[in-house]
Amino acid sequence: SEGKKVVKNIAELTSGGGNGYSSNKDVDVYPYTFSVQKAASEQKMNGDHASYTWTPTMNLSGNKATSFIYKDTIEDPTYDGKKDTDDTSDYHYAHIKDLKEAISKSLTVKHKDDHGDEVNYDRNAYTWTLKCYDAKNNEINENDNDAKVKSFTLEVIANNAEDFRPTSASIVYQTIGDLSRVMPGQKWDFKNSGLMTKYNGHDIDEGHTKKGDSHFEYENKKALTKLASATGDPGSYTNGVLDVYKTKPDNTTDANKYL
């Protein structure tokens, strides 16, 4: 993960008469490539709020590891016609207590056994730490469960680095979507993304880590649309208030007849 390395190999052939031959070859070796696959598996509605379930799977190298870090971003919801000045950060978030509990229950790290089959590591093989951040990227105190988490990092640390060779890792957790601001006829997109950022204490080069993302879409459908027209002609209908003015002929006193 530190960048390209060059591996050199030299072969020599010598004889008793002092003659000799040699050949060498340089091979470029590139860093491991990491990726995240993100699945959105469930949406539960509770009044004006939705609970979204996300399952990121981190694809790792299977080589010796002392630690690795996964970063997750709970993105602001977007919608058609959104203005740059609109702030929707408060409408998609998580709570630190819920994240801790979910990761404690769901974190799975896998490796290949002697037969080449991928199996789960025992939880005693590693430890993990969680750091959470708000919309301004300030770290949230672990006891502040009222704060809205907008991103978090999960670090997995090997208890014995000589034997720790993870091939993949995954977690399952929930975020909250506040639907109270979604107007009738409006459609909001709730997104979530994840990225491997460090391996063995080194930053992963941008070209060797692939982000995973997924989303849920919520549409507040209009229950009723009322249209009105003064003429009845196609294309003359409109919604909202319609003002109609009709004047009576000069020789008529019954104005209601013409309204």
Coordinates of C-alpha atoms in Angstrom, one line a residue:
S1 CA 0.0 0.0 0.0
E2 CA 3.0 2.3 0.0
G3 CA 3.4 2.6 -3.8
K4 CA 5.1 0.7 -6.6
K5 CA 8.1 -1.5 -5.6
V6 CA 10.8 -2.9 -7.9
V7 CA 11.9 -6.5 -7.4
K8 CA 15.3 -7.4 -8.8
N9 CA 16.6 -10.9 -9.7
I10 CA 20.1 -11.8 -11.0
A11 CA 21.4 -15.2 -12.2
E12 CA 25.1 -15.9 -12.8
L13 CA 26.9 -18.7 -14.5
T14 CA 30.7 -19.1 -14.0
S15 CA 33.3 -21.6 -15.1
G16 CA 36.7 -22.6 -13.8
G17 CA 38.5 -20.6 -16.5
G18 CA 37.2 -17.3 -15.3
N19 CA 34.5 -17.0 -17.9
G20 CA 31.1 -16.1 -16.7
Y21 CA 27.6 -15.1 -17.8
S22 CA 24.9 -13.2 -16.0
S23 CA 21.3 -12.1 -16.6
N24 CA 19.0 -9.9 -14.6
K25 CA 15.4 -8.8 -14.6
D26 CA 13.5 -6.0 -12.8
V27 CA 9.8 -6.5 -12.1
D28 CA 7.4 -3.8 -11.0
V29 CA 5.2 -4.9 -8.1
Y30 CA 2.1 -2.8 -7.4
P31 CA 0.2 -2.4 -4.1
Y32 CA -2.7 -4.6 -3.2
T33 CA -6.0 -3.5 -4.5
F34 CA -8.9 -3.0 -2.0
S35 CA -12.6 -2.6 -2.7
V36 CA -15.9 -2.2 -0.9
Q37 CA -19.2 -3.7 -1.9
K38 CA -22.2 -2.0 -0.3
A39 CA -25.6 -3.5 -0.1
A40 CA -28.8 -1.8 1.1
S41 CA -31.1 -4.6 2.4
E42 CA -34.0 -3.2 4.3
Q43 CA -36.1 -0.1 4.8
K44 CA -38.5 0.3 7.8
M45 CA -40.9 3.2 8.1
N46 CA -41.8 4.7 11.5
G47 CA -43.9 7.8 11.1
D48 CA -41.8 10.6 9.6
H49 CA -38.6 8.5 9.9
A50 CA -37.1 5.6 8.0
S51 CA -34.5 3.1 9.2
Y52 CA -32.0 2.0 6.5
T53 CA -29.9 -1.1 6.8
W54 CA -26.5 -1.2 5.1
T55 CA -24.0 -4.1 4.6
P56 CA -20.6 -3.2 3.4
T57 CA -18.2 -6.0 2.5
M58 CA -14.5 -5.1 2.5
N59 CA -12.4 -7.1 0.1
L60 CA -8.9 -7.4 1.5
S61 CA -5.6 -8.9 0.2
G62 CA -5.3 -12.1 2.2
N63 CA -1.7 -11.1 3.1
K64 CA -0.2 -10.5 6.5
A65 CA -1.9 -7.6 8.3
T66 CA -1.3 -5.7 11.5
S67 CA -4.4 -3.5 11.0
F68 CA -6.8 -2.0 8.5
I69 CA -9.2 1.0 8.5
Y70 CA -12.6 1.3 6.9
K71 CA -14.3 4.7 6.5
D72 CA -18.0 5.1 6.1
T73 CA -19.9 8.2 5.0
I74 CA -23.6 8.8 5.7
E75 CA -24.2 11.2 2.9
D76 CA -26.7 14.1 2.8
P77 CA -30.0 13.2 1.0
T78 CA -30.4 14.8 -2.4
Y79 CA -33.5 15.6 -4.4
D80 CA -34.6 17.1 -7.7
G81 CA -34.2 20.8 -7.8
K82 CA -32.0 20.9 -4.7
K83 CA -30.2 24.3 -4.3
D84 CA -26.6 24.5 -3.3
T85 CA -27.6 26.5 -0.2
D86 CA -30.0 23.8 1.1
D87 CA -28.6 21.9 4.2
T88 CA -29.9 18.4 4.4
S89 CA -27.2 17.0 6.7
D90 CA -29.6 16.7 9.6
Y91 CA -31.9 14.4 7.6
H92 CA -29.6 11.4 7.3
Y93 CA -27.6 10.2 10.2
A94 CA -26.8 7.6 12.8
H95 CA -26.2 7.5 16.6
I96 CA -23.0 6.3 18.1
K97 CA -24.6 3.9 20.6
D98 CA -26.5 2.1 17.8
L99 CA -23.4 1.8 15.7
K100 CA -21.4 0.3 18.5
E101 CA -24.0 -2.3 19.2
A102 CA -24.5 -3.1 15.6
I103 CA -20.8 -3.5 14.9
S104 CA -20.3 -5.6 18.1
K105 CA -22.9 -8.0 16.9
S106 CA -22.2 -8.1 13.2
L107 CA -18.5 -7.6 12.6
T108 CA -17.1 -10.6 10.7
V109 CA -13.5 -11.0 9.5
K110 CA -12.6 -14.0 7.2
H111 CA -9.5 -15.8 6.1
K112 CA -8.6 -18.9 4.1
D113 CA -8.0 -22.1 6.0
D114 CA -5.5 -24.9 5.1
H115 CA -8.0 -26.2 2.5
G116 CA -8.4 -22.8 0.7
D117 CA -11.9 -22.3 2.1
E118 CA -12.9 -18.9 3.4
V119 CA -13.9 -19.1 7.1
N120 CA -14.5 -16.7 10.0
Y121 CA -11.8 -15.7 12.3
D122 CA -12.5 -16.2 16.0
R123 CA -13.2 -12.9 17.7
N124 CA -10.1 -13.4 19.8
A125 CA -7.9 -12.9 16.7
Y126 CA -8.5 -9.2 16.6
T127 CA -9.8 -6.1 18.4
W128 CA -11.6 -3.1 16.9
T129 CA -12.1 0.6 17.6
L130 CA -14.8 3.0 16.3
K131 CA -14.5 6.8 15.8
C132 CA -17.5 8.9 14.8
Y133 CA -17.7 12.4 13.3
D134 CA -20.4 15.0 12.9
A135 CA -21.3 17.1 9.8
K136 CA -18.3 19.4 10.4
N137 CA -16.0 16.4 10.7
N138 CA -15.5 16.9 14.4
E139 CA -15.0 13.7 16.4
I140 CA -18.0 12.9 18.6
N141 CA -17.5 11.8 22.2
E142 CA -18.3 8.2 22.6
N143 CA -20.9 8.9 25.3
D144 CA -22.8 11.6 23.3
N145 CA -25.7 9.6 21.9
D146 CA -27.7 12.7 20.9
A147 CA -25.1 13.8 18.3
K148 CA -25.8 13.0 14.7
V149 CA -23.1 10.8 13.2
K150 CA -22.3 11.7 9.6
S151 CA -19.2 9.5 9.1
F152 CA -17.2 6.9 11.1
T153 CA -14.0 4.9 10.9
L154 CA -13.7 1.3 11.9
E155 CA -10.1 0.0 12.7
V156 CA -9.5 -3.7 13.0
I157 CA -6.2 -4.6 14.8
A158 CA -4.6 -8.0 14.8
N159 CA -3.8 -9.6 18.2
N160 CA -1.1 -11.7 16.5
A161 CA 0.0 -10.1 13.2
E162 CA 2.1 -13.1 12.2
D163 CA -1.1 -15.2 11.9
F164 CA -3.5 -12.6 10.7
R165 CA -4.2 -12.7 7.0
P166 CA -7.8 -11.4 6.4
T167 CA -9.4 -11.9 3.0
S168 CA -12.6 -9.9 3.8
A169 CA -14.6 -8.2 6.5
S170 CA -18.2 -7.1 6.8
I171 CA -20.6 -5.3 9.2
V172 CA -24.4 -4.6 9.3
Y173 CA -25.8 -1.3 10.7
Q174 CA -28.6 1.2 10.4
T175 CA -29.0 4.9 9.6
I176 CA -32.0 7.1 10.1
G177 CA -33.7 9.1 7.4
D178 CA -35.9 12.0 8.4
L179 CA -38.7 12.3 5.9
S180 CA -40.5 15.2 7.5
R181 CA -39.2 17.7 5.0
V182 CA -40.0 15.7 1.9
M183 CA -42.8 17.6 0.2
P184 CA -45.6 15.9 -1.8
G185 CA -44.4 15.0 -5.2
Q186 CA -40.8 15.2 -4.1
K187 CA -38.3 12.3 -4.3
W188 CA -35.3 12.1 -2.0
D189 CA -32.3 9.8 -2.4
F190 CA -30.5 8.6 0.8
K191 CA -27.0 7.4 0.0
N192 CA -24.2 5.7 1.9
S193 CA -20.6 5.0 0.8
G194 CA -17.6 3.1 2.2
L195 CA -13.9 3.1 1.4
M196 CA -10.8 1.3 2.7
T197 CA -8.3 4.0 3.7
K198 CA -5.4 2.4 5.5
Y199 CA -3.6 -1.0 5.6
N200 CA -0.8 -1.9 8.0
G201 CA -0.7 1.7 9.1
H202 CA -0.1 3.1 5.6
D203 CA -2.5 5.2 3.5
I204 CA -3.9 3.3 0.5
D205 CA -3.1 5.0 -2.8
E206 CA -6.3 6.4 -4.4
G207 CA -5.9 4.2 -7.5
H208 CA -5.8 1.0 -5.4
T209 CA -9.0 1.4 -3.3
K210 CA -12.4 1.3 -4.8
K211 CA -15.4 2.9 -3.1
G212 CA -18.6 1.1 -2.6
D213 CA -22.0 2.9 -2.4
S214 CA -25.7 2.2 -2.3
H215 CA -28.9 4.2 -1.8
F216 CA -32.6 4.2 -0.9
E217 CA -35.1 6.3 -2.7
Y218 CA -38.2 7.8 -1.0
E219 CA -41.0 9.5 -2.8
N220 CA -43.8 11.4 -1.1
K221 CA -46.5 10.8 -3.6
K222 CA -49.3 13.3 -4.0
A223 CA -52.6 12.0 -2.6
L224 CA -54.7 14.4 -4.8
T225 CA -54.1 16.8 -7.6
K226 CA -56.7 19.4 -8.4
L227 CA -56.7 21.1 -11.8
A228 CA -58.9 24.0 -13.0
S229 CA -59.5 25.7 -16.4
A230 CA -61.4 28.8 -17.5
T231 CA -62.0 27.5 -21.0
G232 CA -61.8 23.7 -20.8
D233 CA -59.4 23.7 -23.7
P234 CA -56.6 21.1 -23.6
G235 CA -53.4 22.6 -22.1
S236 CA -55.3 25.4 -20.3
Y237 CA -55.5 23.5 -17.0
T238 CA -53.5 24.6 -14.0
N239 CA -53.2 23.8 -10.3
G240 CA -53.5 26.3 -7.5
V241 CA -55.8 29.3 -7.4
L242 CA -57.6 30.2 -10.6
D243 CA -59.2 33.7 -11.0
V244 CA -61.9 34.0 -13.6
Y245 CA -63.4 37.4 -14.7
K246 CA -66.4 37.6 -17.0
T247 CA -68.2 40.9 -17.8
K248 CA -71.9 41.2 -18.6
P249 CA -73.2 42.8 -21.9
D250 CA -74.2 46.5 -21.5
N251 CA -77.9 45.8 -22.1
T252 CA -78.2 43.1 -19.4
T253 CA -78.9 43.6 -15.7
D254 CA -78.7 39.9 -14.7
A255 CA -75.0 39.7 -14.1
N256 CA -75.2 36.2 -12.4
K257 CA -76.4 34.8 -15.7
Y258 CA -73.0 35.3 -17.2
L259 CA -70.8 34.2 -14.2

